[in-house]
Amino acid sequence: MKKDIILCGVGGQGILSIATIIGEAATKAGLNLKQAEVHGMSQRGGDVQSNLRLSTEPIYSDLIPQGGTDVVISMEPMESLRYLPYLAKTGTIVTSSKPFINIPNYPDEAALQAELDALPSVVKLDIESVAKDAGNARGANMVLLGMAAPFIEIISVEQLREAIAVIFARKGEAIVEANLKAFDMGVEASKK
Amino acid sequence: MHILSGYDTPERLLCAGEQKSCATIKICDNKTKIEKNNMKQLLLGDEAIALGAINAGLSGVYAYPGTPSTEITEFIQSNKVARERGIHSRWCTNEKTAMEAALGMSYAGKRALVCMKHVGMNVCADAFVNSAITGVNGGLIVLAADDPSMHSSQNEQDSRFYGKFALIPVFEPSNQQEAYDMMASAFDMSEQLKVPVLLRIVTRLAHSRAAVEVGEPIAEKTLNPSTDQWVLLPGIARKKYVDLLGKQAAFQEASESSPYNKKETASGQKLGIIACGIGYNYVKENMGGGANILKISQYPLPAEAIKKLAGENDAILVVEDGQPVVEEQVAGILGAGYPIKGRLTGDLPRTGELTPDSVAKALGLPTGPVFDNAKNLAGRPPQLCQGCGHRDVYTALNQVLAEYPDYRVFGDIGCYTLGALPPFKSLSSCVDMGASITMAKGAADAGLFPAVAIIGDSTFTHSGMTGLLDAVNDQSNITVVISDNLTTGMTGGQDSAGTNKFEAICLGLGVEPEHVRVVVPLPKNMPEITRILKEEIEYKGVSVIIPRRECIQTAARHARERQKAKEANK
């Protein structure tokens, strides 16, 4: 079994912490993993992505082939569309619905949402509002991870919860609880 | 001459049973034994290299930050064993000082590592090429991180050319595990054959994470300065050059028998695939059912193995990430008429990094159905952070220069290169580290006015100071802006070599004291900044303006650290 995931968003939105949690869970589960990250210039407010490959078999390429991605997990709706040629025809996009506009030529929002809605499998949510409602405004990425969790399959929702606890442990119990709460709300949201 | 056999497996001792004498090459004395403890760590390629070096008895890493190589030195700086041992890891002023310091450490008998991005090889090339002539004492690895597709670079030059140019062995790992393992192998080879070894990686390996099986650190080498003469006077250099040429056969033999260069065969196929470095992964990704592959991760090229592969197949496909270094050489090895496919023939794209898709196409494999590109999509280029001092500098510069129809601003390398993009569009050039000052000088010599250079603090000490001295000596009519954010910002906020020294450096180089001006780049200071800029542009000679305000990223980090320290002291 294998799962190929693209994590994406805008530099500074915290996609690498999502990757770290999935990585922790995958390692603990004894899976093979390759995770290609973006460092350097693009981190300055530009588009960023990470190719995350999980498998029970050996993984060779650090990059996912076109049409091979099982789940695109995106902190931003337009960014979720950037990797469309890499999404499998049977794949799912899990994305924040709220645009992050830091460019003058951001596309028409209604057209953007319509294009997303026309795809076979899309889960979207205003993750920032959900995080804020949960009293953890900085936990939007954990809400997103929760939404994506049921689609990752090769790692269980519970394994991801455990990884969150491990990764945030040194920041104290309150932070762990807040992030688990945000994650759980994401899981609930994706069931709807 | 079968001298070297094996550079990775702990069980395989070098030269075992096949030791032969060789006048100039000492080999079998101390192969690094690595006891792997089955502990797996999730490491970036860069981190695997760093840990591999530490565990192989490294005594010093010398480097200047540059994507995608930066994380190697950062890892060593924060590693517990490295700290306990006092392994040198402070950043250097530039790649040339780094290369020379590492050569000095090697001279003294200890293991040294130099790390840089590919264009850093150009900066240290003098020292690098000549280190092959002097030879080494303690193991010396030069790590070049290439950037095919130019993710964060101005070109995609292939450092393997430098290895061939300097006539030294090159290692090119295909994955994180090999990157780790090769550090010990390369240090051993360096010491046994008395040459520096080049380790070439690419962005995709540097910045990709995978589980790596690691071992325990071995002891560092003790101080044991070379007694050999490293004085490259012509008479000595000629002799040493002949020595270096004499080692080529051993390098070649090492490649032929290297466990990193391995062959895989499949029945019924008549295409031979030469897969170099991470190119091997893309071939394996696509050829799950097997293929006739010669994986290459150690150079010089194993010519005999390549001839054999050619003999067993009807054509060769060369899959290499970077420039067609191997493809050209294979044409030479096989002679005219043998069909060779690769980047030169268009079977693979001539530019950019390899992908599993481009390799699938070159292998003639069918592609599955894919979604078209999205319609509602716009580019999102990187930009200067909101609140960054460079923004205020460009706002002021644009305002003042609008009054001069023929102005040009010569840029340099760092975050502030983003001033070339909207909304500022301030720059006319960005070429290499330090070129802002010297290009402005040359343009001013030609009569261009105003000729303005903008350069960051770290770039200035890297390669700007010497150019400023030229300008002072020539009394060139240029205005130099050293935009000082107290850090090396673009690569993530590493210490900058000249912090707190810029006024003294400029004065020392001979810039007149009244034309070294310091301002604080904040919107509220705009009237003062623009007035000073205007005054210095009007001054007919060299003037330096230093807008100084800490990078907002490092400022935030330092604030967090202070807060943490405060809480810890409670």
PDB file of C-alpha atoms in Angstrom, chain A residues 10 23-24 27 33-47 49 53 59-67 76 78-79 81-82 84-90 100-103 105-108 111-112 115 119-120 170, chain B residues 40 42 44 67 71 151-152 174-176 204-205 207-211 278 280-282 284-285 353-357 369-385 414-415 417-418 489-493 553 564:
ATOM      1  CA  VAL A  10       1.797  30.008   0.850  1.00  0.00           C
ATOM      2  CA  GLY A  23       6.243  12.015   9.202  1.00  0.00           C
ATOM      3  CA  GLU A  24       6.294  11.206  12.910  1.00  0.00           C
ATOM      4  CA  THR A  27       7.887   6.545  11.107  1.00  0.00           C
ATOM      5  CA  LEU A  33       8.675   7.711   3.785  1.00  0.00           C
ATOM      6  CA  LYS A  34      10.107  10.348   1.496  1.00  0.00           C
ATOM      7  CA  GLN A  35       9.354  13.983   1.926  1.00  0.00           C
ATOM      8  CA  ALA A  36      10.625  16.601  -0.507  1.00  0.00           C
ATOM      9  CA  GLU A  37      10.452  20.061   1.012  1.00  0.00           C
ATOM     10  CA  VAL A  38      10.872  23.574  -0.295  1.00  0.00           C
ATOM     11  CA  HIS A  39      13.464  25.744   1.410  1.00  0.00           C
ATOM     12  CA  GLY A  40      15.039  29.028   0.462  1.00  0.00           C
ATOM     13  CA  MET A  41      13.645  31.757  -1.704  1.00  0.00           C
ATOM     14  CA  SER A  42      10.070  30.470  -2.097  1.00  0.00           C
ATOM     15  CA  GLN A  43       9.492  30.655   1.629  1.00  0.00           C
ATOM     16  CA  ARG A  44       9.142  34.430   1.320  1.00  0.00           C
ATOM     17  CA  GLY A  45       5.387  34.606   0.728  1.00  0.00           C
ATOM     18  CA  GLY A  46       5.509  32.568  -2.469  1.00  0.00           C
ATOM     19  CA  ASP A  47       3.801  29.282  -3.286  1.00  0.00           C
ATOM     20  CA  GLN A  49       4.674  22.620  -1.580  1.00  0.00           C
ATOM     21  CA  ARG A  53       5.219   9.730  -0.041  1.00  0.00           C
ATOM     22  CA  ILE A  59      10.117   4.372  -2.330  1.00  0.00           C
ATOM     23  CA  TYR A  60      12.514   5.537  -5.025  1.00  0.00           C
ATOM     24  CA  SER A  61      11.548   8.939  -6.422  1.00  0.00           C
ATOM     25  CA  ASP A  62      11.366  11.883  -4.027  1.00  0.00           C
ATOM     26  CA  LEU A  63       8.823  13.420  -6.408  1.00  0.00           C
ATOM     27  CA  ILE A  64       5.306  12.189  -7.124  1.00  0.00           C
ATOM     28  CA  PRO A  65       4.558  11.556 -10.810  1.00  0.00           C
ATOM     29  CA  GLN A  66       1.786  13.437 -12.576  1.00  0.00           C
ATOM     30  CA  GLY A  67      -1.638  11.937 -11.983  1.00  0.00           C
ATOM     31  CA  GLU A  76      -5.197  27.925   0.430  1.00  0.00           C
ATOM     32  CA  MET A  78      -5.964  28.620  -5.317  1.00  0.00           C
ATOM     33  CA  GLU A  79      -2.817  26.787  -4.257  1.00  0.00           C
ATOM     34  CA  LEU A  81      -5.462  23.955  -7.861  1.00  0.00           C
ATOM     35  CA  ARG A  82      -1.806  24.547  -8.736  1.00  0.00           C
ATOM     36  CA  LEU A  84      -4.095  19.593 -10.452  1.00  0.00           C
ATOM     37  CA  PRO A  85      -2.024  17.727 -13.075  1.00  0.00           C
ATOM     38  CA  TYR A  86      -0.422  15.809 -10.207  1.00  0.00           C
ATOM     39  CA  LEU A  87      -3.740  14.771  -8.654  1.00  0.00           C
ATOM     40  CA  ALA A  88      -4.901  11.233  -9.437  1.00  0.00           C
ATOM     41  CA  LYS A  89      -8.251  11.071 -11.214  1.00  0.00           C
ATOM     42  CA  THR A  90      -9.474   9.280  -8.106  1.00  0.00           C
ATOM     43  CA  PHE A 100      -4.898  34.273   0.972  1.00  0.00           C
ATOM     44  CA  ILE A 101      -4.499  37.242  -1.329  1.00  0.00           C
ATOM     45  CA  ASN A 102      -1.007  38.736  -1.494  1.00  0.00           C
ATOM     46  CA  ILE A 103      -0.812  39.183  -5.266  1.00  0.00           C
ATOM     47  CA  ASN A 105      -3.882  39.268 -10.006  1.00  0.00           C
ATOM     48  CA  TYR A 106      -5.595  36.770  -7.713  1.00  0.00           C
ATOM     49  CA  PRO A 107      -8.339  35.064  -9.756  1.00  0.00           C
ATOM     50  CA  ASP A 108     -12.058  35.746  -9.391  1.00  0.00           C
ATOM     51  CA  ALA A 111     -14.870  31.232 -10.470  1.00  0.00           C
ATOM     52  CA  LEU A 112     -12.153  29.686  -8.327  1.00  0.00           C
ATOM     53  CA  GLU A 115     -13.706  25.229 -10.461  1.00  0.00           C
ATOM     54  CA  LEU A 119     -13.834  18.412  -9.332  1.00  0.00           C
ATOM     55  CA  PRO A 120     -14.832  14.849  -8.391  1.00  0.00           C
ATOM     56  CA  ARG A 170       7.615  20.073  24.681  1.00  0.00           C
TER      57      ARG A 170
ATOM     58  CA  LYS B  40      16.905   5.005  11.995  1.00  0.00           C
ATOM     59  CA  LEU B  42      14.354  10.833   9.584  1.00  0.00           C
ATOM     60  CA  LEU B  44      17.100  15.620   5.128  1.00  0.00           C
ATOM     61  CA  THR B  67      20.560  27.132  -0.676  1.00  0.00           C
ATOM     62  CA  GLU B  71      21.293  22.927   6.527  1.00  0.00           C
ATOM     63  CA  HIS B 151      14.884  26.908  -7.409  1.00  0.00           C
ATOM     64  CA  SER B 152      17.035  29.454  -5.573  1.00  0.00           C
ATOM     65  CA  SER B 174      21.276   8.691  -4.992  1.00  0.00           C
ATOM     66  CA  ASN B 175      19.529   8.835  -1.635  1.00  0.00           C
ATOM     67  CA  GLN B 176      19.841   9.984   1.960  1.00  0.00           C
ATOM     68  CA  ARG B 204      15.967  17.386  -4.485  1.00  0.00           C
ATOM     69  CA  LEU B 205      18.215  15.237  -2.320  1.00  0.00           C
ATOM     70  CA  HIS B 207      15.875  19.004   0.874  1.00  0.00           C
ATOM     71  CA  SER B 208      14.167  15.654   0.912  1.00  0.00           C
ATOM     72  CA  ARG B 209      13.702  13.628   4.072  1.00  0.00           C
ATOM     73  CA  ALA B 210      13.934   9.854   4.502  1.00  0.00           C
ATOM     74  CA  ALA B 211      14.840   7.359   7.196  1.00  0.00           C
ATOM     75  CA  ILE B 278      19.149  10.608  -8.030  1.00  0.00           C
ATOM     76  CA  TYR B 280      18.568   6.262 -10.553  1.00  0.00           C
ATOM     77  CA  ASN B 281      15.446   6.811  -8.424  1.00  0.00           C
ATOM     78  CA  TYR B 282      13.399   8.071 -11.349  1.00  0.00           C
ATOM     79  CA  LYS B 284      13.513   2.669 -10.638  1.00  0.00           C
ATOM     80  CA  GLU B 285      10.217   4.486 -10.053  1.00  0.00           C
ATOM     81  CA  GLU B 353      15.719  18.973 -12.888  1.00  0.00           C
ATOM     82  CA  LEU B 354      14.639  15.478 -13.837  1.00  0.00           C
ATOM     83  CA  THR B 355      11.191  14.318 -12.811  1.00  0.00           C
ATOM     84  CA  PRO B 356       9.617  10.859 -12.761  1.00  0.00           C
ATOM     85  CA  ASP B 357       7.517  12.103 -15.699  1.00  0.00           C
ATOM     86  CA  PRO B 369      -4.869  10.252 -17.564  1.00  0.00           C
ATOM     87  CA  VAL B 370      -4.214  13.527 -15.786  1.00  0.00           C
ATOM     88  CA  PHE B 371      -6.221  16.650 -15.025  1.00  0.00           C
ATOM     89  CA  ASP B 372      -5.451  19.696 -17.151  1.00  0.00           C
ATOM     90  CA  ASN B 373      -3.882  22.726 -15.553  1.00  0.00           C
ATOM     91  CA  ALA B 374      -6.371  24.756 -13.527  1.00  0.00           C
ATOM     92  CA  LYS B 375      -7.927  27.793 -15.169  1.00  0.00           C
ATOM     93  CA  ASN B 376      -8.179  30.012 -12.111  1.00  0.00           C
ATOM     94  CA  LEU B 377      -4.543  30.119 -11.227  1.00  0.00           C
ATOM     95  CA  ALA B 378      -2.012  32.922 -10.880  1.00  0.00           C
ATOM     96  CA  GLY B 379       1.693  32.820 -10.141  1.00  0.00           C
ATOM     97  CA  ARG B 380       2.650  33.654  -6.602  1.00  0.00           C
ATOM     98  CA  PRO B 381       6.290  34.749  -6.644  1.00  0.00           C
ATOM     99  CA  PRO B 382       8.210  35.187  -3.393  1.00  0.00           C
ATOM    100  CA  GLN B 383       8.304  38.705  -2.019  1.00  0.00           C
ATOM    101  CA  LEU B 384       9.949  40.795   0.669  1.00  0.00           C
ATOM    102  CA  CYS B 385       8.247  40.348   4.035  1.00  0.00           C
ATOM    103  CA  GLY B 414      20.044  38.106  -1.171  1.00  0.00           C
ATOM    104  CA  CYS B 415      16.452  38.801  -0.125  1.00  0.00           C
ATOM    105  CA  THR B 417      17.139  40.849  -5.064  1.00  0.00           C
ATOM    106  CA  LEU B 418      13.340  40.626  -4.791  1.00  0.00           C
ATOM    107  CA  GLY B 489      18.517  36.696   5.580  1.00  0.00           C
ATOM    108  CA  MET B 490      17.676  34.763   2.437  1.00  0.00           C
ATOM    109  CA  THR B 491      19.112  31.517   3.704  1.00  0.00           C
ATOM    110  CA  GLY B 492      17.249  31.728   6.994  1.00  0.00           C
ATOM    111  CA  GLY B 493      19.099  34.149   9.244  1.00  0.00           C
ATOM    112  CA  GLN B 553      12.377  37.293  10.910  1.00  0.00           C
ATOM    113  CA  LYS B 564      12.207  32.013  26.780  1.00  0.00           C
TER     114      LYS B 564
END
